[in-house]
Amino acid sequence: MKPLIAFLGAFVAALLLSGVTAARSQTFQSANCNTATGQPTASLTRDWSQTYSLAAAWEGYQWGGGCWNNNDVDEAPNDPPEHYTGGEGGDCSGLTFKTWQEALNTADGGHYYSHRLRNVHGPYDAARFRDGIGAPNGTISKAYAGVMDGFASSSHVGMIFFRGSGGWDQIIEAKCEACGTNIFSETYRGQSAYGGIRRIGWTG
Amino acid sequence: MKWFAQRRRILVGGASGLACGIAGGIAAVALLAGGASGGAREAGDSFITAGHLPPLLTVPGQRVTLRYAIVCPPAGGDSDAGRPCDGAGIVYIRSGHSGPFEPLALERSAGSVDGRFFADVPSAIASSPEGFSYYAVLRDRAHGTEMTLPAGGAAAPQASFPLRDAVTVDLGSHVFGSPRRASARVVSTQWGTGAGDVGLSGGKTSARIGPSSFDASPDGTVTLLDEINHRVQRWRGGAVVRSVPVDVPAAADDLAAAPDGSVYVLDGRSSAASTPLLRTFAADGRLVAARHIAERSWSQLRLGPSGPVVQQSPSEQWMPTGDATTAFSRAAQARHGDPGRPLDDGSQLVVLRAGMGEVRIARVVNGAVRQAWRITSQTPLGEVQVADRTGARVVLVVKAYTNTQDEFELLVLDGRGVVKRFSVASSEWADAAPLARFRLVGPALYQLGSTPEGAFVDRYDLEGVS
């Protein structure tokens, strides 16, 4: 009887202690995300990119992040600003990198599909997108920017979901921790802090 | 010997209990974590939304093509990565604004830079003297989902009006660098959390958001939304006269202030799996009502003749969120969608930024254009921040921009052309709600601006415009 009592006592104590410890170290990223490589694809259409980016809506914002599921819940809200905590969501440049199917190798302009749960941010911050750095990235005159082209400043980047009737744009963007990721109306097109950017190599 | 054997069994039992417990604890947490994120929809799950830019105002001889982006998952899910979905749709269209609609199947184009799906409007309809109206039913054929755009369908279709006798104004090329000085600085604050400060979020590597919206009243009181510090400040005579806490997200929210002191705040957060929330606060900051808007996103909130009105997307329609006695459901808002912002005299002001450098404005009375303007510019024009009527005139504030410069252009328009014109520095160091940079109150134009030091509200007196 005593060995059984010892087993049960140790089991319960270990269950609680290890559970608490594991819960403390568990993040959305460590529990859900993977480090798979991007898969080459032949196509990259603007409307597919709209669909892909929209899956990130309501999944939150994570500074430095690039992994989210598709259940419309931010599972790691209220992170401190400009800190990576392993929470759910992309940041602005992580969302753009994955939506534009880019490679980690900045000299590679090909199309590489990343599953939502692939935890990758990519090598570009907003300023590098603004400057058209990397083989897949270019700049464009803002007046000509169309669906899923984008606007980038030194601190933020978003993509054009569709034009608005009064000269603003509906932008799909990972905007801020409190804002989350979604389609927001924005006036980046007319702001001199923002430059026009484009993915080179759309197939339709 | 027996004692040792007994001890050994107890030790073994305890050790195996520890091992099983550790494994069980980790497994339980992993399962719980998975469960929390579980239920995640996979790529094949269906959803549908759309983008569409309605041709609200047309000019004589204009060929009209209706273009739609249909956004839905590709038929093969992840294995079809990069490929568009299997979309289709029918536009129901009619000449004028009453009577039966006729169907027009959407065609599919090779590219999607302006929306993949399109329909050319027959010239007999496009050139109808009353304009035309239409709505679309869009489908994801692979998954069977569909949506109606605008959501009000036949009850509140998109409307397009012809501009026949529009007053034309050619702005030429915008001359940057000579903005007018404000008549007065009525709010001046620094970034911070103290009394009279305003909050700033973001930083060097994330979007900066300052006070996201404001409103002004005829007595000169400015109501400033300091959403980062979760409060509304009221300024008069250059000082804060009242500050009340409000429970709003620290995002780019919009605000409209009512004459009785209550304020409406439309949230700039991505509400989980729903549409943005419009909250009503009493003058003391008490939350008195909250309702979701009809559509997925918004561009501006204003106070209409009967309560708050919101321009919503993807329809681009103005929708009332209620009247004096009733808060409208999402469906009721959609049924009341209109192409223009309702004015106090019962007319609507319809605005379209066309091409790269043109703004079209029409005052519509009882379904017909009463007054219209076409403003063209060699310099690209961005967003229309203000299109509002004061007396018999219309005040327009629109962004003029190049790839490296930007300023606001202010025009006061009457039935013959431009009455007054000047430039205003953009002063957009921190982000705000998209169309919350200006408010027109009678002959006073107020501007919300920001610098690295703080935020301000300037007043420009438009003498003699009414």
XYZ file of C-alpha atoms in Angstrom:
670
model
C 0.000 0.000 0.000
C 2.808 2.380 0.956
C 4.522 2.229 -2.486
C 1.184 3.066 -4.095
C 0.654 6.026 -1.760
C 4.214 7.205 -2.525
C 3.523 6.885 -6.230
C 0.287 8.838 -6.066
C 1.750 11.552 -3.817
C 4.790 12.029 -6.026
C 2.619 11.934 -9.155
C 0.278 14.676 -7.975
C 3.147 16.894 -6.735
C 5.115 16.437 -9.952
C 2.038 16.991 -12.082
C 1.338 20.303 -10.413
C 4.930 21.530 -10.279
C 5.849 20.515 -13.816
C 2.579 21.890 -15.125
C 3.155 25.261 -13.504
C 6.741 25.364 -14.732
C 5.777 24.341 -18.235
C 2.948 26.841 -18.306
C 5.345 29.575 -17.275
C 7.748 28.804 -20.111
C 5.059 27.997 -22.682
C 4.329 30.700 -25.234
C 1.983 30.688 -28.186
C 4.996 30.397 -30.416
C 6.612 27.469 -28.561
C 3.314 25.625 -28.257
C 2.034 26.076 -31.796
C 4.562 27.279 -34.299
C 7.125 25.474 -36.409
C 10.314 26.258 -38.255
C 9.489 24.564 -41.535
C 11.062 26.034 -44.625
C 9.083 27.953 -47.211
C 7.681 25.866 -50.042
C 8.363 27.066 -53.622
C 5.217 27.907 -55.566
C 4.686 28.845 -59.197
C 1.940 31.395 -58.576
C 1.601 34.553 -56.566
C -1.569 36.442 -57.372
C -2.650 39.619 -55.660
C -6.036 38.221 -54.717
C -4.492 35.123 -53.152
C -2.343 37.477 -51.094
C -5.486 39.266 -49.965
C -6.898 35.942 -48.809
C -3.671 34.885 -47.082
C -3.237 38.152 -45.225
C -6.847 38.188 -44.123
C -6.290 34.945 -42.198
C -4.067 37.009 -39.881
C -6.939 39.354 -39.025
C -8.066 39.162 -35.390
C -5.017 37.023 -34.546
C -3.192 39.828 -32.809
C 0.091 41.658 -33.194
C 3.484 40.475 -32.040
C 6.457 42.769 -32.433
C 9.117 40.774 -34.283
C 6.637 37.936 -34.802
C 5.477 35.911 -37.762
C 3.255 33.057 -36.582
C -0.508 32.906 -36.178
C -3.352 30.453 -36.443
C -6.773 31.194 -37.858
C -9.232 31.054 -34.990
C -9.915 34.805 -34.795
C -8.571 35.111 -31.244
C -5.411 36.879 -30.144
C -4.031 34.326 -27.711
C -1.319 36.601 -26.357
C -2.794 40.067 -25.907
C -1.358 43.030 -24.003
C 2.320 42.469 -24.705
C 4.756 45.229 -23.749
C 5.637 47.505 -26.678
C 8.536 46.586 -28.960
C 9.351 43.353 -27.089
C 9.199 39.874 -28.547
C 7.401 37.611 -26.099
C 6.602 34.656 -28.332
C 2.976 35.729 -28.632
C 0.588 35.259 -31.512
C 0.620 37.377 -34.645
C 2.993 39.002 -37.008
C 4.317 42.488 -36.856
C 3.895 44.777 -39.836
C 6.976 43.595 -41.712
C 6.523 39.936 -40.720
C 3.008 39.965 -42.144
C 4.234 41.593 -45.349
C 7.126 39.128 -45.744
C 4.862 36.082 -45.432
C 2.010 37.547 -47.499
C 4.418 38.386 -50.296
C 5.804 34.814 -50.216
C 9.413 35.867 -49.783
C 12.597 33.924 -49.068
C 14.982 34.333 -46.154
C 17.756 34.697 -48.710
C 17.456 38.343 -49.750
C 19.013 37.571 -53.147
C 16.193 35.145 -53.975
C 13.167 36.789 -55.604
C 11.163 33.557 -55.950
C 7.808 32.700 -54.379
C 7.873 30.638 -51.177
C 4.688 29.717 -49.367
C 4.833 29.904 -45.581
C 2.088 28.253 -43.584
C 0.519 30.556 -41.020
C 2.126 28.540 -38.216
C 5.599 28.794 -39.685
C 7.369 31.062 -37.221
C 9.313 33.384 -39.460
C 9.609 37.142 -39.534
C 11.966 37.512 -42.465
C 14.999 39.716 -42.962
C 13.198 42.999 -43.632
C 11.959 45.674 -41.284
C 9.658 48.479 -42.454
C 12.535 50.745 -43.498
C 14.076 48.029 -45.668
C 10.738 47.483 -47.381
C 10.438 51.261 -47.878
C 13.839 51.306 -49.550
C 13.094 48.335 -51.799
C 15.925 46.230 -50.371
C 16.075 42.579 -51.423
C 15.471 40.854 -54.743
C 11.679 40.456 -54.310
C 11.081 44.053 -53.257
C 10.738 47.211 -55.289
C 9.424 50.731 -54.978
C 6.550 52.308 -56.864
C 5.160 55.789 -57.306
C 2.461 56.053 -54.673
C -0.189 57.357 -57.036
C 0.052 54.109 -59.042
C 0.002 51.644 -56.139
C -2.752 49.018 -56.506
C -4.143 45.985 -54.724
C -1.528 44.358 -52.456
C 1.178 46.851 -53.289
C 2.052 48.681 -50.108
C 3.207 51.755 -48.257
C 6.170 51.760 -45.882
C 7.818 54.287 -43.571
C 10.821 53.974 -41.275
C 8.625 52.349 -38.637
C 5.581 50.794 -40.288
C 4.421 48.972 -43.412
C 1.002 47.923 -44.690
C -0.518 46.521 -47.887
C -3.403 47.914 -49.947
C -6.441 45.680 -49.597
C -8.501 47.979 -51.824
C -8.864 51.657 -52.576
C -11.401 53.763 -50.702
C -13.829 56.119 -52.415
C -12.481 59.323 -50.869
C -8.790 58.888 -51.655
C -7.874 56.827 -48.603
C -7.003 53.133 -48.783
C -8.172 50.053 -46.984
C -4.902 48.683 -45.661
C -4.285 45.178 -44.334
C -1.689 45.622 -41.621
C -0.356 44.396 -38.314
C -0.713 47.802 -36.758
C -0.026 47.768 -33.031
C -0.512 45.648 -29.935
C -3.799 47.324 -29.029
C -4.969 47.565 -32.648
C -4.114 44.024 -33.689
C -4.036 42.933 -37.303
C -6.883 43.770 -39.636
C -8.096 45.914 -42.515
C -8.015 49.569 -41.505
C -8.716 52.691 -43.554
C -5.496 54.680 -43.783
C -4.090 57.759 -45.500
C -0.519 56.502 -45.972
C -0.677 57.162 -49.725
C -0.614 60.926 -49.158
C 1.886 60.998 -46.287
C 5.449 61.903 -47.207
C 6.792 59.633 -44.450
C 5.559 56.689 -46.505
C 6.940 55.414 -49.782
C 5.181 53.174 -52.282
C 6.411 49.576 -52.362
C 5.650 46.525 -54.442
C 6.335 42.819 -54.641
C 8.224 42.074 -57.843
C 6.832 39.087 -59.724
C 3.064 39.011 -59.288
C 1.597 36.362 -61.570
C -1.873 37.828 -61.757
C 16.301 -7.382 4.244
C 12.530 -7.098 4.149
C 12.848 -3.489 5.414
C 15.197 -2.666 2.515
C 12.883 -4.350 0.035
C 9.946 -2.384 1.370
C 11.916 0.892 1.241
C 13.018 0.085 -2.277
C 9.416 -0.467 -3.404
C 8.369 2.854 -1.841
C 11.275 4.683 -3.511
C 10.542 3.076 -6.853
C 6.877 3.940 -6.492
C 7.722 7.561 -5.644
C 10.216 7.871 -8.481
C 7.835 6.463 -11.033
C 5.141 8.769 -9.642
C 7.469 11.729 -10.162
C 8.301 10.656 -13.700
C 4.689 10.067 -14.653
C 3.623 13.269 -12.962
C 6.209 15.385 -14.813
C 5.270 13.807 -18.107
C 1.582 14.203 -17.336
C 2.000 17.829 -16.293
C 3.850 18.775 -19.445
C 1.390 16.847 -21.574
C -1.564 18.509 -19.878
C -0.162 21.989 -20.457
C 0.666 21.146 -24.044
C -2.858 19.863 -24.566
C -4.350 22.916 -22.924
C -2.178 25.228 -24.992
C -3.167 23.352 -28.097
C -6.763 23.482 -27.050
C -6.584 27.196 -26.549
C -5.372 27.667 -30.045
C -7.246 24.650 -31.277
C -10.307 25.097 -33.278
C -8.065 27.016 -35.608
C -9.704 26.990 -38.977
C -7.695 25.411 -41.710
C -6.993 26.922 -45.077
C -9.903 25.145 -46.701
C -12.389 26.778 -44.373
C -14.696 29.144 -46.123
C -15.021 32.850 -45.770
C -15.678 35.575 -48.281
C -15.197 39.291 -48.416
C -14.680 41.766 -51.195
C -13.300 45.065 -52.349
C -15.161 47.454 -54.611
C -14.792 51.121 -55.501
C -18.250 52.403 -56.472
C -18.363 54.964 -59.305
C -20.427 57.310 -57.156
C -20.244 60.251 -59.565
C -19.778 59.975 -63.323
C -19.086 62.536 -66.012
C -20.712 62.720 -69.454
C -19.421 60.090 -71.865
C -17.675 58.078 -69.162
C -17.482 54.350 -69.761
C -18.259 52.642 -66.496
C -16.766 49.340 -65.439
C -17.646 47.863 -62.073
C -14.677 46.012 -60.585
C -14.656 43.654 -57.618
C -11.985 41.835 -55.690
C -13.529 38.616 -54.397
C -11.486 37.375 -51.472
C -11.983 33.723 -50.550
C -9.783 30.622 -50.088
C -8.577 28.776 -53.191
C -10.344 25.493 -53.911
C -7.328 23.363 -53.034
C -6.410 25.158 -49.810
C -2.696 25.185 -49.037
C -1.884 23.121 -52.097
C -3.239 25.974 -54.220
C -1.050 28.553 -52.508
C -0.625 31.621 -54.651
C -3.689 30.955 -56.799
C -6.947 32.916 -56.639
C -10.184 31.470 -55.367
C -12.984 30.203 -57.576
C -15.051 33.363 -57.456
C -18.059 34.438 -59.471
C -20.812 36.963 -59.167
C -23.793 38.750 -60.592
C -24.438 42.464 -60.519
C -28.085 43.500 -60.353
C -28.355 46.895 -61.965
C -30.997 49.380 -63.117
C -31.232 52.832 -64.630
C -32.215 55.390 -62.036
C -33.045 54.589 -58.434
C -36.291 52.664 -58.540
C -37.810 49.780 -60.442
C -36.587 46.282 -61.204
C -32.919 45.315 -61.507
C -31.476 43.337 -64.384
C -28.664 40.799 -63.928
C -25.192 41.299 -65.314
C -22.721 38.439 -64.891
C -19.233 39.350 -63.709
C -16.380 38.459 -66.006
C -12.963 37.323 -64.835
C -9.779 39.108 -65.881
C -6.219 37.795 -65.904
C -4.952 40.363 -63.417
C -6.248 41.522 -60.068
C -4.515 44.850 -59.446
C -7.886 46.650 -59.491
C -10.022 43.620 -58.669
C -10.193 40.476 -60.824
C -13.934 40.473 -61.516
C -15.658 43.083 -63.631
C -18.762 44.060 -65.549
C -19.028 46.781 -68.156
C -22.154 48.790 -67.518
C -24.269 49.022 -70.696
C -24.077 52.555 -72.067
C -27.867 52.945 -71.902
C -27.651 52.490 -68.166
C -24.361 54.333 -67.630
C -25.695 57.395 -69.428
C -29.118 57.407 -67.786
C -29.983 61.009 -66.807
C -30.877 59.912 -63.270
C -27.773 57.772 -62.878
C -28.013 54.131 -61.915
C -28.101 51.838 -58.916
C -26.873 48.292 -58.341
C -25.769 45.630 -55.937
C -23.739 42.468 -56.379
C -24.056 38.902 -55.150
C -20.551 37.438 -54.994
C -19.836 33.718 -54.642
C -17.048 31.341 -53.752
C -18.032 28.466 -56.019
C -15.649 25.978 -54.427
C -17.057 26.345 -50.926
C -20.570 27.585 -51.643
C -20.328 30.810 -49.642
C -21.698 34.081 -50.919
C -22.115 37.679 -49.889
C -24.179 40.642 -51.003
C -22.451 43.958 -51.542
C -23.627 46.309 -50.234
C -25.143 44.269 -47.450
C -28.466 46.109 -47.818
C -28.846 44.617 -51.321
C -31.898 45.821 -53.225
C -33.107 47.798 -50.187
C -29.997 49.995 -50.114
C -28.075 49.525 -53.362
C -25.006 51.418 -54.512
C -25.990 54.621 -56.267
C -24.218 56.534 -59.006
C -25.135 60.048 -60.101
C -24.197 61.901 -63.292
C -22.447 65.259 -63.044
C -23.831 67.305 -65.892
C -23.429 70.917 -64.939
C -20.557 70.621 -62.538
C -18.511 73.688 -61.673
C -14.999 72.856 -62.783
C -11.924 74.013 -60.900
C -8.414 73.400 -62.206
C -5.868 73.633 -59.415
C -2.849 73.255 -61.674
C 0.291 72.067 -59.877
C 0.395 72.433 -56.131
C 3.100 74.757 -54.824
C 4.548 73.234 -51.686
C 6.183 75.199 -48.928
C 3.868 78.159 -48.426
C 1.270 77.007 -45.922
C -0.957 79.547 -44.238
C -0.389 80.297 -40.558
C -3.211 79.301 -38.268
C -5.449 81.971 -36.785
C -4.931 80.529 -33.311
C -3.480 77.513 -31.529
C -6.313 76.393 -29.278
C -4.750 73.204 -27.887
C -1.074 72.676 -27.176
C 0.071 69.575 -25.303
C 3.175 67.521 -24.742
C 3.483 63.750 -24.853
C 2.965 62.165 -21.457
C 0.486 60.935 -18.913
C 0.050 63.963 -16.674
C -2.858 66.365 -16.564
C -2.987 68.214 -19.863
C -0.577 65.793 -21.541
C -1.592 63.377 -24.272
C -0.391 59.813 -24.690
C 1.782 58.440 -27.469
C 2.172 54.762 -28.353
C 4.599 53.011 -30.649
C 8.202 53.864 -31.281
C 11.113 53.670 -33.655
C 10.129 50.269 -34.994
C 6.359 50.351 -34.721
C 3.510 52.658 -35.733
C 3.236 55.839 -33.626
C -0.277 56.749 -32.506
C -1.096 60.003 -30.715
C -4.488 61.497 -29.861
C -6.520 59.835 -32.547
C -9.462 62.158 -33.002
C -11.165 65.313 -31.839
C -14.219 67.466 -32.325
C -15.097 71.103 -31.803
C -18.259 72.973 -30.891
C -19.544 76.422 -31.902
C -18.412 77.973 -28.594
C -14.823 76.949 -29.353
C -14.633 73.991 -26.973
C -12.367 71.263 -28.321
C -12.990 67.669 -27.304
C -9.769 65.682 -27.634
C -9.624 61.888 -27.519
C -6.524 60.907 -25.524
C -7.156 57.213 -26.037
C -3.651 56.126 -25.007
C -4.397 57.519 -21.531
C -8.017 56.333 -21.775
C -9.584 59.742 -21.319
C -11.375 62.569 -23.105
C -10.098 66.095 -22.528
C -12.152 69.230 -23.056
C -10.176 72.343 -23.884
C -11.375 75.932 -23.877
C -9.312 79.105 -23.979
C -6.094 77.140 -24.373
C -6.530 75.085 -21.185
C -8.070 71.809 -20.122
C -11.405 72.517 -18.481
C -12.401 68.911 -17.957
C -10.895 65.459 -18.288
C -12.995 62.325 -17.947
C -11.892 58.685 -18.080
C -13.343 56.553 -20.865
C -12.920 52.860 -21.474
C -11.654 52.772 -25.065
C -8.888 50.817 -26.800
C -5.495 52.471 -27.176
C -5.853 52.418 -30.962
C -6.671 54.867 -33.763
C -10.278 55.434 -32.669
C -12.522 58.119 -34.148
C -14.693 60.491 -32.122
C -17.726 62.713 -32.573
C -19.046 65.005 -29.851
C -22.749 65.748 -29.443
C -24.112 69.117 -28.290
C -25.288 67.601 -24.964
C -21.705 66.679 -24.037
C -21.931 62.996 -24.835
C -19.266 61.554 -27.110
C -19.261 58.706 -29.595
C -16.062 56.696 -29.984
C -15.611 54.226 -32.836
C -12.902 51.730 -32.036
C -9.780 51.350 -34.110
C -9.066 47.907 -32.758
C -9.601 44.654 -34.514
C -12.532 43.352 -32.480
C -12.318 39.585 -32.243
C -14.297 37.993 -35.056
C -16.726 40.855 -35.202
C -17.100 44.353 -36.531
C -15.806 47.474 -34.782
C -17.713 48.786 -31.798
C -19.258 52.239 -31.512
C -19.456 53.319 -27.880
C -21.522 56.175 -26.494
C -20.264 57.917 -23.356
C -22.143 60.428 -21.232
C -20.456 63.750 -20.522
C -19.010 62.284 -17.310
C -17.406 59.374 -19.175
C -20.021 56.805 -18.198
C -20.601 54.193 -20.898
C -24.261 54.400 -21.913
C -24.392 52.312 -25.097
C -22.280 50.121 -27.357
C -23.176 48.679 -30.727
C -21.314 47.018 -33.568
C -21.247 48.695 -36.951
C -22.607 46.788 -39.933
C -19.439 46.158 -41.932
C -15.872 45.002 -41.366
C -14.193 48.389 -41.293
C -14.812 52.134 -41.355
C -13.225 55.308 -42.603
C -14.974 58.043 -40.648
C -17.487 58.857 -37.951
C -19.556 62.033 -38.000
C -22.603 63.371 -36.271
C -25.587 63.344 -38.639
C -28.966 65.043 -38.275
C -30.355 62.142 -36.224
C -27.280 60.731 -34.549
C -23.932 59.258 -35.467
C -23.257 58.137 -39.039
C -20.336 55.961 -40.118
C -18.847 55.517 -43.556
C -18.246 51.780 -43.743
C -16.311 49.345 -45.912
C -16.467 47.426 -48.167
C -19.657 49.183 -49.313
C -18.228 52.729 -48.819
C -21.765 53.703 -47.786
C -22.697 56.079 -45.006
C -24.833 54.294 -42.450
C -26.681 55.710 -39.451
C -26.099 53.695 -36.298
C -29.387 54.775 -34.790
C -31.796 57.628 -34.383
C -33.015 59.589 -31.397
C -34.798 56.606 -29.878
C -33.337 53.429 -31.349
C -29.914 51.876 -31.803
C -29.878 50.166 -35.164
C -28.865 46.543 -35.546
C -26.203 45.740 -38.109
C -28.908 44.716 -40.598
C -30.864 47.912 -39.993
C -27.738 50.012 -40.529
C -27.165 48.243 -43.842
C -30.759 48.888 -44.918
C -30.190 52.616 -44.358
C -26.922 52.824 -46.316
C -26.509 55.914 -48.504
C -23.816 57.049 -50.946
C -23.448 60.465 -49.319
C -23.120 61.941 -45.865
C -26.499 63.213 -44.664
C -26.711 66.944 -44.020
C -29.053 68.841 -41.709
C -31.260 70.091 -44.581
C -32.050 66.552 -45.747
C -29.612 66.583 -48.633
C -26.517 64.375 -48.991
C -22.983 65.266 -49.920
C -21.468 62.628 -52.196
C -17.683 62.636 -52.647
C -15.471 60.656 -55.008
C -11.723 60.954 -55.416
C -11.355 59.871 -59.050
C -8.220 58.947 -61.001
C -5.043 60.421 -59.531
C -5.852 64.097 -59.318
C -9.588 64.686 -59.324
C -12.241 65.182 -56.672
C -15.927 65.101 -57.569
C -18.507 66.469 -55.165
C -22.286 66.558 -55.491
C -25.060 67.752 -53.247
C -27.930 65.369 -53.834
C -31.498 66.363 -52.983
C -34.334 63.849 -53.299
C -32.224 61.548 -55.432
C -31.050 64.192 -57.913
C -27.867 66.242 -58.134
C -28.574 69.842 -57.119
C -24.997 71.235 -57.161
C -21.743 69.675 -58.309
C -18.029 70.395 -58.571
C -15.119 68.783 -60.391
C -11.731 69.736 -58.982
C -8.722 68.637 -60.988
C -5.049 68.879 -60.123
C -1.763 68.165 -61.873
C -0.380 67.121 -58.489
C -1.823 63.817 -57.227
C -4.615 64.237 -54.694
C -4.929 61.981 -51.691
C -7.672 61.673 -49.152
C -10.543 64.107 -48.786
C -10.402 65.066 -45.113
C -13.309 67.503 -45.192
C -16.206 67.978 -47.591
C -18.782 69.945 -45.726
C -21.410 72.549 -46.350
C -21.405 75.903 -44.637
C -24.198 78.206 -45.706
C -24.460 78.066 -49.496
C -20.849 77.003 -49.895
C -18.810 73.847 -49.612
C -15.488 73.584 -47.828
C -13.094 70.970 -49.158
C -9.830 69.883 -47.541
C -7.847 67.402 -49.615
C -4.271 66.151 -49.465
C -1.912 67.117 -52.298
C 1.123 64.864 -52.449
C 4.140 63.682 -54.360
C 6.419 60.824 -53.388
C 8.347 63.124 -51.050
C 6.061 66.044 -50.134
C 2.559 66.566 -48.839
C 0.286 69.393 -47.753
C -3.402 69.903 -47.353
C -5.225 72.082 -49.850
C -8.243 74.020 -48.579
C -10.891 75.248 -50.983
C -14.086 77.170 -50.315
C -16.419 76.589 -53.253
C -19.595 78.253 -54.405
C -21.754 77.995 -57.510
C -19.170 79.779 -59.634
C -15.901 78.300 -58.446
C -13.271 78.921 -55.794
C -14.014 81.607 -53.200
C -10.975 80.961 -51.045
C -7.920 78.745 -51.312
C -4.839 78.123 -49.175
C -2.469 75.364 -48.049
C -2.116 73.851 -44.598
C 0.995 72.004 -43.384
C 0.199 68.329 -42.858
C 1.801 67.982 -39.373
C 1.193 64.226 -39.216
C 4.136 63.103 -37.068
C 1.910 60.703 -35.131
C -0.886 58.626 -36.572
C -4.559 59.374 -35.903
C -7.861 58.063 -37.177
C -7.710 58.382 -40.964
C -10.143 61.246 -41.448
C -9.897 62.941 -38.070
C -7.331 65.592 -38.951
C -9.875 68.368 -39.483
C -13.270 69.482 -38.265
C -15.322 72.345 -39.709
C -17.561 74.245 -37.304
C -19.347 77.127 -39.008
C -16.646 79.403 -40.430
C -13.864 77.855 -38.316
C -11.683 75.007 -39.513
C -9.817 73.068 -36.812
C -6.761 70.901 -37.447
C -5.324 68.167 -35.211
C -1.555 67.991 -35.696
C 1.485 66.499 -34.016
C 5.243 66.927 -33.764
C 7.991 65.046 -31.886
C 7.221 67.293 -28.899
C 3.474 66.817 -28.664
C 0.077 67.414 -30.231
C -1.899 70.537 -31.020
C -5.162 71.808 -32.447
C -5.043 74.898 -34.644
C -7.966 77.024 -35.764
C -8.209 78.638 -39.190
C -10.846 81.364 -39.494
C -12.527 81.258 -42.888
C -13.946 84.747 -42.744
C -16.933 85.429 -44.921
C -17.432 81.925 -46.223
C -21.060 81.476 -45.179
